[in-house]
mmCIF file with all atom_site columns, C-alpha atoms in Angstrom:
data_model
loop_
_atom_site.group_PDB
_atom_site.id
_atom_site.type_symbol
_atom_site.label_atom_id
_atom_site.label_alt_id
_atom_site.label_comp_id
_atom_site.label_asym_id
_atom_site.label_entity_id
_atom_site.label_seq_id
_atom_site.pdbx_PDB_ins_code
_atom_site.Cartn_x
_atom_site.Cartn_y
_atom_site.Cartn_z
_atom_site.occupancy
_atom_site.B_iso_or_equiv
_atom_site.pdbx_formal_charge
_atom_site.auth_seq_id
_atom_site.auth_comp_id
_atom_site.auth_asym_id
_atom_site.auth_atom_id
_atom_site.pdbx_PDB_model_num
ATOM 1   C CA . UNK A 1 1   ? 85.572 -134.108 -190.191 1.00 0.00 ? 1   UNK A CA 1
ATOM 2   C CA . UNK A 1 2   ? 84.302 -130.666 -189.266 1.00 0.00 ? 2   UNK A CA 1
ATOM 3   C CA . UNK A 1 3   ? 80.749 -129.383 -189.420 1.00 0.00 ? 3   UNK A CA 1
ATOM 4   C CA . UNK A 1 4   ? 81.659 -127.373 -192.518 1.00 0.00 ? 4   UNK A CA 1
ATOM 5   C CA . UNK A 1 5   ? 82.979 -130.559 -194.168 1.00 0.00 ? 5   UNK A CA 1
ATOM 6   C CA . UNK A 1 6   ? 79.704 -132.354 -193.371 1.00 0.00 ? 6   UNK A CA 1
ATOM 7   C CA . UNK A 1 7   ? 77.709 -129.448 -194.805 1.00 0.00 ? 7   UNK A CA 1
ATOM 8   C CA . UNK A 1 8   ? 79.808 -129.427 -197.974 1.00 0.00 ? 8   UNK A CA 1
ATOM 9   C CA . UNK A 1 9   ? 79.377 -133.182 -198.377 1.00 0.00 ? 9   UNK A CA 1
ATOM 10  C CA . UNK A 1 10  ? 75.628 -133.058 -197.733 1.00 0.00 ? 10  UNK A CA 1
ATOM 11  C CA . UNK A 1 11  ? 75.378 -130.383 -200.432 1.00 0.00 ? 11  UNK A CA 1
ATOM 12  C CA . UNK A 1 12  ? 76.718 -132.962 -202.945 1.00 0.00 ? 12  UNK A CA 1
ATOM 13  C CA . UNK A 1 13  ? 73.487 -134.959 -202.556 1.00 0.00 ? 13  UNK A CA 1
ATOM 14  C CA . UNK A 1 14  ? 70.948 -133.762 -205.141 1.00 0.00 ? 14  UNK A CA 1
ATOM 15  C CA . UNK A 1 15  ? 68.062 -133.266 -202.685 1.00 0.00 ? 15  UNK A CA 1
ATOM 16  C CA . UNK A 1 16  ? 70.199 -131.345 -200.216 1.00 0.00 ? 16  UNK A CA 1
ATOM 17  C CA . UNK A 1 17  ? 72.029 -129.328 -202.866 1.00 0.00 ? 17  UNK A CA 1
ATOM 18  C CA . UNK A 1 18  ? 68.909 -127.157 -203.173 1.00 0.00 ? 18  UNK A CA 1
ATOM 19  C CA . UNK A 1 19  ? 68.748 -126.361 -199.443 1.00 0.00 ? 19  UNK A CA 1
ATOM 20  C CA . UNK A 1 20  ? 69.387 -122.848 -198.188 1.00 0.00 ? 20  UNK A CA 1
ATOM 21  C CA . UNK A 1 21  ? 72.675 -122.666 -196.207 1.00 0.00 ? 21  UNK A CA 1
ATOM 22  C CA . UNK A 1 22  ? 70.925 -122.348 -192.823 1.00 0.00 ? 22  UNK A CA 1
ATOM 23  C CA . UNK A 1 23  ? 68.611 -125.268 -193.620 1.00 0.00 ? 23  UNK A CA 1
ATOM 24  C CA . UNK A 1 24  ? 71.608 -127.416 -194.534 1.00 0.00 ? 24  UNK A CA 1
ATOM 25  C CA . UNK A 1 25  ? 73.397 -126.372 -191.331 1.00 0.00 ? 25  UNK A CA 1
ATOM 26  C CA . UNK A 1 26  ? 70.307 -127.322 -189.293 1.00 0.00 ? 26  UNK A CA 1
ATOM 27  C CA . UNK A 1 27  ? 70.230 -130.712 -191.005 1.00 0.00 ? 27  UNK A CA 1
ATOM 28  C CA . UNK A 1 28  ? 73.926 -131.356 -190.359 1.00 0.00 ? 28  UNK A CA 1
ATOM 29  C CA . UNK A 1 29  ? 73.648 -130.338 -186.697 1.00 0.00 ? 29  UNK A CA 1
ATOM 30  C CA . UNK A 1 30  ? 70.454 -132.291 -185.955 1.00 0.00 ? 30  UNK A CA 1
ATOM 31  C CA . UNK A 1 31  ? 70.904 -135.641 -187.710 1.00 0.00 ? 31  UNK A CA 1
ATOM 32  C CA . UNK A 1 32  ? 71.722 -138.627 -185.483 1.00 0.00 ? 32  UNK A CA 1
ATOM 33  C CA . UNK A 1 33  ? 74.937 -140.550 -186.111 1.00 0.00 ? 33  UNK A CA 1
ATOM 34  C CA . UNK A 1 34  ? 74.668 -144.345 -186.386 1.00 0.00 ? 34  UNK A CA 1
ATOM 35  C CA . UNK A 1 35  ? 77.830 -146.431 -186.168 1.00 0.00 ? 35  UNK A CA 1
ATOM 36  C CA . UNK A 1 36  ? 77.620 -149.840 -187.816 1.00 0.00 ? 36  UNK A CA 1
ATOM 37  C CA . UNK A 1 37  ? 79.881 -152.879 -187.786 1.00 0.00 ? 37  UNK A CA 1
ATOM 38  C CA . UNK A 1 38  ? 80.192 -155.147 -190.809 1.00 0.00 ? 38  UNK A CA 1
ATOM 39  C CA . UNK A 1 39  ? 76.995 -157.183 -190.999 1.00 0.00 ? 39  UNK A CA 1
ATOM 40  C CA . UNK A 1 40  ? 74.885 -154.792 -188.912 1.00 0.00 ? 40  UNK A CA 1
ATOM 41  C CA . UNK A 1 41  ? 71.392 -154.210 -190.264 1.00 0.00 ? 41  UNK A CA 1
ATOM 42  C CA . UNK A 1 42  ? 70.511 -150.569 -190.824 1.00 0.00 ? 42  UNK A CA 1
ATOM 43  C CA . UNK A 1 43  ? 66.911 -151.541 -191.621 1.00 0.00 ? 43  UNK A CA 1
ATOM 44  C CA . UNK A 1 44  ? 65.011 -154.545 -192.985 1.00 0.00 ? 44  UNK A CA 1
ATOM 45  C CA . UNK A 1 45  ? 62.881 -154.842 -196.080 1.00 0.00 ? 45  UNK A CA 1
ATOM 46  C CA . UNK A 1 46  ? 59.210 -154.362 -195.199 1.00 0.00 ? 46  UNK A CA 1
ATOM 47  C CA . UNK A 1 47  ? 59.803 -152.196 -192.123 1.00 0.00 ? 47  UNK A CA 1
ATOM 48  C CA . UNK A 1 48  ? 57.855 -148.968 -191.831 1.00 0.00 ? 48  UNK A CA 1
ATOM 49  C CA . UNK A 1 49  ? 60.203 -146.049 -192.445 1.00 0.00 ? 49  UNK A CA 1
ATOM 50  C CA . UNK A 1 50  ? 60.715 -143.194 -190.009 1.00 0.00 ? 50  UNK A CA 1
ATOM 51  C CA . UNK A 1 51  ? 63.177 -141.199 -192.101 1.00 0.00 ? 51  UNK A CA 1
ATOM 52  C CA . UNK A 1 52  ? 66.223 -141.480 -194.315 1.00 0.00 ? 52  UNK A CA 1
ATOM 53  C CA . UNK A 1 53  ? 69.946 -142.069 -193.926 1.00 0.00 ? 53  UNK A CA 1
ATOM 54  C CA . UNK A 1 54  ? 73.025 -140.477 -195.410 1.00 0.00 ? 54  UNK A CA 1
ATOM 55  C CA . UNK A 1 55  ? 75.955 -142.871 -195.602 1.00 0.00 ? 55  UNK A CA 1
ATOM 56  C CA . UNK A 1 56  ? 79.090 -140.956 -194.570 1.00 0.00 ? 56  UNK A CA 1
ATOM 57  C CA . UNK A 1 57  ? 81.649 -143.807 -194.274 1.00 0.00 ? 57  UNK A CA 1
ATOM 58  C CA . UNK A 1 58  ? 81.863 -147.429 -195.362 1.00 0.00 ? 58  UNK A CA 1
ATOM 59  C CA . UNK A 1 59  ? 79.481 -149.259 -197.664 1.00 0.00 ? 59  UNK A CA 1
ATOM 60  C CA . UNK A 1 60  ? 75.924 -150.542 -197.384 1.00 0.00 ? 60  UNK A CA 1
ATOM 61  C CA . UNK A 1 61  ? 74.308 -153.328 -199.397 1.00 0.00 ? 61  UNK A CA 1
ATOM 62  C CA . UNK A 1 62  ? 70.706 -152.726 -200.400 1.00 0.00 ? 62  UNK A CA 1
ATOM 63  C CA . UNK A 1 63  ? 68.867 -155.946 -201.095 1.00 0.00 ? 63  UNK A CA 1
ATOM 64  C CA . UNK A 1 64  ? 65.246 -156.488 -202.035 1.00 0.00 ? 64  UNK A CA 1
ATOM 65  C CA . UNK A 1 65  ? 65.352 -160.122 -200.858 1.00 0.00 ? 65  UNK A CA 1
ATOM 66  C CA . UNK A 1 66  ? 65.212 -161.289 -197.248 1.00 0.00 ? 66  UNK A CA 1
ATOM 67  C CA . UNK A 1 67  ? 66.443 -164.787 -197.997 1.00 0.00 ? 67  UNK A CA 1
ATOM 68  C CA . UNK A 1 68  ? 70.217 -164.294 -198.069 1.00 0.00 ? 68  UNK A CA 1
ATOM 69  C CA . UNK A 1 69  ? 70.486 -163.905 -201.836 1.00 0.00 ? 69  UNK A CA 1
ATOM 70  C CA . UNK A 1 70  ? 73.281 -161.600 -203.031 1.00 0.00 ? 70  UNK A CA 1
ATOM 71  C CA . UNK A 1 71  ? 72.776 -157.871 -202.614 1.00 0.00 ? 71  UNK A CA 1
ATOM 72  C CA . UNK A 1 72  ? 71.350 -155.938 -205.486 1.00 0.00 ? 72  UNK A CA 1
ATOM 73  C CA . UNK A 1 73  ? 73.237 -152.670 -204.987 1.00 0.00 ? 73  UNK A CA 1
ATOM 74  C CA . UNK A 1 74  ? 76.172 -151.371 -202.951 1.00 0.00 ? 74  UNK A CA 1
ATOM 75  C CA . UNK A 1 75  ? 76.086 -147.711 -201.938 1.00 0.00 ? 75  UNK A CA 1
ATOM 76  C CA . UNK A 1 76  ? 79.060 -145.646 -200.838 1.00 0.00 ? 76  UNK A CA 1
ATOM 77  C CA . UNK A 1 77  ? 79.553 -142.430 -198.841 1.00 0.00 ? 77  UNK A CA 1
ATOM 78  C CA . UNK A 1 78  ? 77.388 -139.422 -199.347 1.00 0.00 ? 78  UNK A CA 1
ATOM 79  C CA . UNK A 1 79  ? 74.467 -141.412 -200.671 1.00 0.00 ? 79  UNK A CA 1
ATOM 80  C CA . UNK A 1 80  ? 70.958 -140.681 -199.409 1.00 0.00 ? 80  UNK A CA 1
ATOM 81  C CA . UNK A 1 81  ? 69.065 -143.883 -198.590 1.00 0.00 ? 81  UNK A CA 1
ATOM 82  C CA . UNK A 1 82  ? 65.307 -143.605 -198.170 1.00 0.00 ? 82  UNK A CA 1
ATOM 83  C CA . UNK A 1 83  ? 64.681 -140.284 -199.864 1.00 0.00 ? 83  UNK A CA 1
ATOM 84  C CA . UNK A 1 84  ? 60.897 -140.627 -199.990 1.00 0.00 ? 84  UNK A CA 1
ATOM 85  C CA . UNK A 1 85  ? 60.818 -141.784 -196.348 1.00 0.00 ? 85  UNK A CA 1
ATOM 86  C CA . UNK A 1 86  ? 61.726 -138.194 -195.470 1.00 0.00 ? 86  UNK A CA 1
ATOM 87  C CA . UNK A 1 87  ? 58.308 -137.108 -196.759 1.00 0.00 ? 87  UNK A CA 1
ATOM 88  C CA . UNK A 1 88  ? 55.900 -139.767 -195.561 1.00 0.00 ? 88  UNK A CA 1
ATOM 89  C CA . UNK A 1 89  ? 55.776 -143.182 -193.904 1.00 0.00 ? 89  UNK A CA 1
ATOM 90  C CA . UNK A 1 90  ? 56.346 -145.993 -196.334 1.00 0.00 ? 90  UNK A CA 1
ATOM 91  C CA . UNK A 1 91  ? 57.409 -149.609 -196.314 1.00 0.00 ? 91  UNK A CA 1
ATOM 92  C CA . UNK A 1 92  ? 61.117 -150.127 -196.925 1.00 0.00 ? 92  UNK A CA 1
ATOM 93  C CA . UNK A 1 93  ? 61.409 -151.745 -200.379 1.00 0.00 ? 93  UNK A CA 1
ATOM 94  C CA . UNK A 1 94  ? 64.851 -153.164 -199.536 1.00 0.00 ? 94  UNK A CA 1
ATOM 95  C CA . UNK A 1 95  ? 66.975 -154.079 -196.571 1.00 0.00 ? 95  UNK A CA 1
ATOM 96  C CA . UNK A 1 96  ? 70.243 -152.285 -195.814 1.00 0.00 ? 96  UNK A CA 1
ATOM 97  C CA . UNK A 1 97  ? 73.242 -154.132 -194.333 1.00 0.00 ? 97  UNK A CA 1
ATOM 98  C CA . UNK A 1 98  ? 76.707 -152.723 -193.608 1.00 0.00 ? 98  UNK A CA 1
ATOM 99  C CA . UNK A 1 99  ? 79.357 -154.464 -195.712 1.00 0.00 ? 99  UNK A CA 1
ATOM 100 C CA . UNK A 1 100 ? 82.174 -153.034 -193.576 1.00 0.00 ? 100 UNK A CA 1
ATOM 101 C CA . UNK A 1 101 ? 82.321 -150.653 -190.625 1.00 0.00 ? 101 UNK A CA 1
ATOM 102 C CA . UNK A 1 102 ? 80.099 -147.740 -191.645 1.00 0.00 ? 102 UNK A CA 1
ATOM 103 C CA . UNK A 1 103 ? 78.674 -144.488 -190.369 1.00 0.00 ? 103 UNK A CA 1
ATOM 104 C CA . UNK A 1 104 ? 75.308 -143.066 -191.348 1.00 0.00 ? 104 UNK A CA 1
ATOM 105 C CA . UNK A 1 105 ? 73.424 -139.922 -190.442 1.00 0.00 ? 105 UNK A CA 1
ATOM 106 C CA . UNK A 1 106 ? 69.810 -140.672 -189.590 1.00 0.00 ? 106 UNK A CA 1
ATOM 107 C CA . UNK A 1 107 ? 67.401 -137.937 -190.623 1.00 0.00 ? 107 UNK A CA 1
ATOM 108 C CA . UNK A 1 108 ? 64.083 -138.430 -188.887 1.00 0.00 ? 108 UNK A CA 1
ATOM 109 C CA . UNK A 1 109 ? 60.997 -137.363 -190.841 1.00 0.00 ? 109 UNK A CA 1
ATOM 110 C CA . UNK A 1 110 ? 59.883 -134.859 -188.150 1.00 0.00 ? 110 UNK A CA 1
ATOM 111 C CA . UNK A 1 111 ? 63.289 -133.145 -188.382 1.00 0.00 ? 111 UNK A CA 1
ATOM 112 C CA . UNK A 1 112 ? 63.023 -132.939 -192.170 1.00 0.00 ? 112 UNK A CA 1
ATOM 113 C CA . UNK A 1 113 ? 59.508 -131.475 -191.899 1.00 0.00 ? 113 UNK A CA 1
ATOM 114 C CA . UNK A 1 114 ? 60.661 -128.975 -189.248 1.00 0.00 ? 114 UNK A CA 1
ATOM 115 C CA . UNK A 1 115 ? 63.459 -127.784 -191.540 1.00 0.00 ? 115 UNK A CA 1
ATOM 116 C CA . UNK A 1 116 ? 60.934 -127.282 -194.339 1.00 0.00 ? 116 UNK A CA 1
ATOM 117 C CA . UNK A 1 117 ? 58.580 -125.391 -192.024 1.00 0.00 ? 117 UNK A CA 1
ATOM 118 C CA . UNK A 1 118 ? 61.357 -123.071 -190.865 1.00 0.00 ? 118 UNK A CA 1
ATOM 119 C CA . UNK A 1 119 ? 62.803 -122.527 -194.348 1.00 0.00 ? 119 UNK A CA 1
ATOM 120 C CA . UNK A 1 120 ? 59.953 -121.849 -196.821 1.00 0.00 ? 120 UNK A CA 1
ATOM 121 C CA . UNK A 1 121 ? 62.279 -121.237 -199.769 1.00 0.00 ? 121 UNK A CA 1
ATOM 122 C CA . UNK A 1 122 ? 63.852 -124.648 -199.211 1.00 0.00 ? 122 UNK A CA 1
ATOM 123 C CA . UNK A 1 123 ? 60.373 -126.170 -198.889 1.00 0.00 ? 123 UNK A CA 1
ATOM 124 C CA . UNK A 1 124 ? 59.384 -124.708 -202.268 1.00 0.00 ? 124 UNK A CA 1
ATOM 125 C CA . UNK A 1 125 ? 62.557 -126.106 -203.856 1.00 0.00 ? 125 UNK A CA 1
ATOM 126 C CA . UNK A 1 126 ? 61.934 -129.522 -202.306 1.00 0.00 ? 126 UNK A CA 1
ATOM 127 C CA . UNK A 1 127 ? 58.348 -129.494 -203.625 1.00 0.00 ? 127 UNK A CA 1
ATOM 128 C CA . UNK A 1 128 ? 59.643 -128.737 -207.129 1.00 0.00 ? 128 UNK A CA 1
ATOM 129 C CA . UNK A 1 129 ? 62.383 -131.374 -206.786 1.00 0.00 ? 129 UNK A CA 1
ATOM 130 C CA . UNK A 1 130 ? 59.857 -134.115 -206.000 1.00 0.00 ? 130 UNK A CA 1
ATOM 131 C CA . UNK A 1 131 ? 57.409 -132.826 -208.622 1.00 0.00 ? 131 UNK A CA 1
ATOM 132 C CA . UNK A 1 132 ? 60.140 -133.254 -211.245 1.00 0.00 ? 132 UNK A CA 1
ATOM 133 C CA . UNK A 1 133 ? 60.938 -136.722 -209.904 1.00 0.00 ? 133 UNK A CA 1
ATOM 134 C CA . UNK A 1 134 ? 57.273 -137.697 -210.160 1.00 0.00 ? 134 UNK A CA 1
ATOM 135 C CA . UNK A 1 135 ? 56.980 -136.335 -213.698 1.00 0.00 ? 135 UNK A CA 1
ATOM 136 C CA . UNK A 1 136 ? 60.119 -138.271 -214.700 1.00 0.00 ? 136 UNK A CA 1
ATOM 137 C CA . UNK A 1 137 ? 58.620 -141.436 -213.211 1.00 0.00 ? 137 UNK A CA 1
ATOM 138 C CA . UNK A 1 138 ? 55.374 -140.915 -215.116 1.00 0.00 ? 138 UNK A CA 1
ATOM 139 C CA . UNK A 1 139 ? 57.345 -140.328 -218.329 1.00 0.00 ? 139 UNK A CA 1
ATOM 140 C CA . UNK A 1 140 ? 59.401 -143.501 -217.767 1.00 0.00 ? 140 UNK A CA 1
ATOM 141 C CA . UNK A 1 141 ? 56.273 -145.570 -217.079 1.00 0.00 ? 141 UNK A CA 1
ATOM 142 C CA . UNK A 1 142 ? 54.625 -144.194 -220.231 1.00 0.00 ? 142 UNK A CA 1
ATOM 143 C CA . UNK A 1 143 ? 57.716 -145.005 -222.287 1.00 0.00 ? 143 UNK A CA 1
ATOM 144 C CA . UNK A 1 144 ? 57.827 -148.562 -220.907 1.00 0.00 ? 144 UNK A CA 1
ATOM 145 C CA . UNK A 1 145 ? 54.121 -149.000 -221.642 1.00 0.00 ? 145 UNK A CA 1
ATOM 146 C CA . UNK A 1 146 ? 54.692 -147.874 -225.239 1.00 0.00 ? 146 UNK A CA 1
ATOM 147 C CA . UNK A 1 147 ? 57.501 -150.385 -225.665 1.00 0.00 ? 147 UNK A CA 1
ATOM 148 C CA . UNK A 1 148 ? 55.334 -153.144 -224.196 1.00 0.00 ? 148 UNK A CA 1
ATOM 149 C CA . UNK A 1 149 ? 52.446 -152.224 -226.507 1.00 0.00 ? 149 UNK A CA 1
ATOM 150 C CA . UNK A 1 150 ? 54.710 -152.397 -229.562 1.00 0.00 ? 150 UNK A CA 1
ATOM 151 C CA . UNK A 1 151 ? 56.095 -155.777 -228.394 1.00 0.00 ? 151 UNK A CA 1
ATOM 152 C CA . UNK A 1 152 ? 52.545 -157.129 -228.134 1.00 0.00 ? 152 UNK A CA 1
ATOM 153 C CA . UNK A 1 153 ? 51.785 -155.804 -231.624 1.00 0.00 ? 153 UNK A CA 1
ATOM 154 C CA . UNK A 1 154 ? 54.775 -157.671 -233.057 1.00 0.00 ? 154 UNK A CA 1
ATOM 155 C CA . UNK A 1 155 ? 53.634 -160.920 -231.442 1.00 0.00 ? 155 UNK A CA 1
ATOM 156 C CA . UNK A 1 156 ? 50.272 -160.873 -233.242 1.00 0.00 ? 156 UNK A CA 1
#
């Protein structure tokens, strides 16, 4: 794949689709490539995050359990794993294990922050992107609380 192909594919990811062209180019040029064999651990549940990953080839199982239980979700190429880890340190809520040979681009948090510092328009778009995500989360939590309240009312 060429750099232009990588840029085009990165632009398919919702967070990166709002990046200015030069910001996206910087991301594509600066991300580290990780090659994984089937069974390799990308990261473990509970680890402190240092950034996110974009799966470019293969498949990764995300599992919230560390006890060998079946995976909860399989992700395929051009999926961003660890979106919020790009913003701030957090504990990984799931482990990630390659299900077959896979390639992932590692985007370290300092790189992501540098891109935002150098591209203020992209930074403003990213702020709005996460603001919308947070508002959606609050709306979903409120809706779930309303359903739970009505369930309790029916039990009385």
